[in-house]
Rosetta silent file (secondary structure, phi, psi, omega in degrees, C-alpha in Angstrom):
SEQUENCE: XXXXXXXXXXXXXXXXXXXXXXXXXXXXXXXXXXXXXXXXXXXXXXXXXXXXXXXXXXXXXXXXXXXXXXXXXXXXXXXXXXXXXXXXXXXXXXXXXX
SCORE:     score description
SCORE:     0.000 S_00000001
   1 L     0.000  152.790  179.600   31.729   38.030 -176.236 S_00000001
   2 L   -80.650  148.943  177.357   28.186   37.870 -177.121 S_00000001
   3 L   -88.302   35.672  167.381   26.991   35.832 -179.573 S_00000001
   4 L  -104.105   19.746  167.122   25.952   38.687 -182.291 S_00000001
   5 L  -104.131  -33.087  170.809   29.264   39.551 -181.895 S_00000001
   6 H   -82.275  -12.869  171.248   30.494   36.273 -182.978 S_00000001
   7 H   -92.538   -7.787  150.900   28.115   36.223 -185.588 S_00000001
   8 H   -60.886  -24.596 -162.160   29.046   39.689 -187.090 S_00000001
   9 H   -88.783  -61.931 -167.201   32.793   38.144 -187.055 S_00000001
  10 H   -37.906  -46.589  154.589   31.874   34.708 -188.491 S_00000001
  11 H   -35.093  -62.948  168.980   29.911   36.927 -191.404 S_00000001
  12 H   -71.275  -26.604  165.364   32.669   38.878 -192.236 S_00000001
  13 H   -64.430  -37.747  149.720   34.766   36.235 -192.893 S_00000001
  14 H   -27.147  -83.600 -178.860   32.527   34.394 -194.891 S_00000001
  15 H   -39.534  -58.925  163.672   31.853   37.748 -197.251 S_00000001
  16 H   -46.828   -5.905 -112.451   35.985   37.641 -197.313 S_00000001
  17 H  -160.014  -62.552 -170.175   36.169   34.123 -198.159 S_00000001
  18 H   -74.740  -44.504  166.724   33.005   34.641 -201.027 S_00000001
  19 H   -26.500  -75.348 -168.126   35.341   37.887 -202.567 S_00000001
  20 H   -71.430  -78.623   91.617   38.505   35.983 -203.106 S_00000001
  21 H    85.017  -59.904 -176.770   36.316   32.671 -204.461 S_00000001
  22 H   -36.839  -53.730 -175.477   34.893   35.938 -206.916 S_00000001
  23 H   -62.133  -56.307  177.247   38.151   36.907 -207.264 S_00000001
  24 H   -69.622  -43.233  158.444   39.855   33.468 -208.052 S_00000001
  25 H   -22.907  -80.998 -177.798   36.648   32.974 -210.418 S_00000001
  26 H   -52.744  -62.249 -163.082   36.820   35.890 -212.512 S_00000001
  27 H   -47.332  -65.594 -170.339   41.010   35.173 -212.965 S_00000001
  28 H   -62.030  -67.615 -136.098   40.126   31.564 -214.382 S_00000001
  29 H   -62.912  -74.527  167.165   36.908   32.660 -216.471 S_00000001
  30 H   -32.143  -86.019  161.428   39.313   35.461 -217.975 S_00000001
  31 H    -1.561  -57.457 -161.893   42.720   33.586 -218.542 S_00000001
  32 H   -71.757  -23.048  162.599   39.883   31.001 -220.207 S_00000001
  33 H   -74.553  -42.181 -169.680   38.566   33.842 -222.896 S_00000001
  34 H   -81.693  -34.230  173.830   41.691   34.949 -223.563 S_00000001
  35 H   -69.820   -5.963  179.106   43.133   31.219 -224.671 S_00000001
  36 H   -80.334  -30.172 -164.812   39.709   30.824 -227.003 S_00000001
  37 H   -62.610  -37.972 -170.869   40.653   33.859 -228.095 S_00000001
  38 H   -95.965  -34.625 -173.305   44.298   32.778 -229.231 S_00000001
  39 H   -77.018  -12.633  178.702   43.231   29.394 -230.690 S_00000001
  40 L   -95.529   -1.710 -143.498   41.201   31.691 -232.981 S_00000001
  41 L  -102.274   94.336 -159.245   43.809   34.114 -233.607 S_00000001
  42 L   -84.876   -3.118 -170.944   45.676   33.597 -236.827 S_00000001
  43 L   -90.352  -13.476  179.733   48.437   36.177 -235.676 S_00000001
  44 L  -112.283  119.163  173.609   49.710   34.174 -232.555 S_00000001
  45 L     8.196  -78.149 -178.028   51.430   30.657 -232.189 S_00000001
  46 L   -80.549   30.874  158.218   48.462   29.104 -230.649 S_00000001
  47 L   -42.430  105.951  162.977   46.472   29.652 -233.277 S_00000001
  48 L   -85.090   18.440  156.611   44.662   26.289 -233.747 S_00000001
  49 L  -138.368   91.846 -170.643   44.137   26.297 -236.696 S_00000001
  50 E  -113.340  162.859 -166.432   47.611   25.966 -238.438 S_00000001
  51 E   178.670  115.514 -175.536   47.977   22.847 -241.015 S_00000001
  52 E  -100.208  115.409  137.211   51.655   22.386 -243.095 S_00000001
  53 E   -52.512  171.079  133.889   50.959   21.415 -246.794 S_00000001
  54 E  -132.651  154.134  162.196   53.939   20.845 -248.930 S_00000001
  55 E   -71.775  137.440  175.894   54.626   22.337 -252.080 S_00000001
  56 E  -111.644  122.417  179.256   56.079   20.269 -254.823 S_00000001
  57 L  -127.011  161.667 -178.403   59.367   22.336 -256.339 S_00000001
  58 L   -59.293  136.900 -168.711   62.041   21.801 -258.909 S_00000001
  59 H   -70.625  -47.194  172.580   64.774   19.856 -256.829 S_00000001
  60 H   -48.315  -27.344 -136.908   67.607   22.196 -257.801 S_00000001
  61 H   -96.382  -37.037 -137.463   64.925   24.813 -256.326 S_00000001
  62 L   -80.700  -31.256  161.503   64.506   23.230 -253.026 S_00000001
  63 L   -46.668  -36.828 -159.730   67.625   24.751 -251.102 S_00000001
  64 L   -66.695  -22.375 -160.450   66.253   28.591 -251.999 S_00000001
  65 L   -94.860  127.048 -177.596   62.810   27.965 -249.656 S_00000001
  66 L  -116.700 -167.158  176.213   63.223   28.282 -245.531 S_00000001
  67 L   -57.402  118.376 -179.345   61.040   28.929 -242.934 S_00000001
  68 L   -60.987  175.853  152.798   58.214   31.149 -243.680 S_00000001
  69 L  -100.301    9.531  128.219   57.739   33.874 -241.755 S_00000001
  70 L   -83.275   41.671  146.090   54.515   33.059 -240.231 S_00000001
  71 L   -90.183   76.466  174.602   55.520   30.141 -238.795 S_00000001
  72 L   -97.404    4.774  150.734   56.112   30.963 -235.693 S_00000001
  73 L  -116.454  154.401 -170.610   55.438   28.053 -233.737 S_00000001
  74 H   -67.050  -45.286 -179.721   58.314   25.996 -233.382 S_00000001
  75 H   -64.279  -32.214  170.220   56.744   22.808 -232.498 S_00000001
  76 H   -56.480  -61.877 -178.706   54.630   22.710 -235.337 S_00000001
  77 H   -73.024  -23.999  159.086   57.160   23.548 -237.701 S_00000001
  78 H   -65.045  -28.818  163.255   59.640   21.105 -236.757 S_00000001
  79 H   -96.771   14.924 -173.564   57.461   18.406 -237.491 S_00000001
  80 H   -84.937  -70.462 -159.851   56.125   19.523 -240.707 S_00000001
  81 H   -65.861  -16.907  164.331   59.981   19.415 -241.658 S_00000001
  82 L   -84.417  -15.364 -177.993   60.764   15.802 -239.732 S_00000001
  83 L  -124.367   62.788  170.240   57.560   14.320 -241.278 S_00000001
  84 L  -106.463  125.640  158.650   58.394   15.935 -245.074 S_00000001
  85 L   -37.472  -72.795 -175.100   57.469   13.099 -247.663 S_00000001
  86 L  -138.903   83.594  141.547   60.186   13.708 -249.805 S_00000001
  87 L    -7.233    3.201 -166.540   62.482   16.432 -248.899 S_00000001
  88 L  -123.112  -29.771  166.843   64.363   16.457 -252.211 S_00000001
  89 L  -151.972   43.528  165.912   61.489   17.816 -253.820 S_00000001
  90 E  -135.558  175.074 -175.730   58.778   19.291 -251.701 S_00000001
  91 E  -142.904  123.981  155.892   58.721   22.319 -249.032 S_00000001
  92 E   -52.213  108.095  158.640   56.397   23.041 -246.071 S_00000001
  93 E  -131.652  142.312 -142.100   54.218   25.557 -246.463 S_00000001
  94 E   -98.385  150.101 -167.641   52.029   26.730 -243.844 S_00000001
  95 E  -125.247  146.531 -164.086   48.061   27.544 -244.234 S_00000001
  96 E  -133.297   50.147 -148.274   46.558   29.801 -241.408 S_00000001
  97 L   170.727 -155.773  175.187   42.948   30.479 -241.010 S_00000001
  98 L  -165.934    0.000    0.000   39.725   28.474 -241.159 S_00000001
């Protein structure tokens, strides 16, 4: 073979090589927009900025209040309720935003 022939080959592999490297690029940068995107995002779990108050309620009171229904992440809400001051007369309730 000649060598512009091995250097036409050697090229194209390179340019195939710099594609997926584009390719793999683009995948990360995207994937990496879409999680800023979710920590700002008050509608999805990984919303970062989630933050459990409690409420102080009448103690007879304290059975009617459950799990809000935005709380939907679990890890979060399980420790709001394992780290409750005083369970007998407070409630977690969850704040959402910034």
């Amino acid at each position: 073979m000649s060598s512009s022939l091995l250097s036409s080959r050697a090229h194209a592999g390179n340019t195939q090589q710099q594609q997926v490297d584009v390719q793999s690029q683009f995948t990360t940068l995207t994937q990496r927009i879409e999680g800023i995107a979710r920590a700002w995002d008050s509608n999805v779990p990984e919303c970062r900025f989630q933050h459990y108050f409690y409420n102080l309620v009448d103690p007879n009171q304290v059975n009617l209040y459950g799990r809000p229904p935005n709380a939907t992440n679990e890890t979060l809400w399980q420790k709001a309720v394992r780290e409750n001051p005083d369970p007998t007369c407070l409630v977690p309730a969850l704040a959402v935003g910034f």
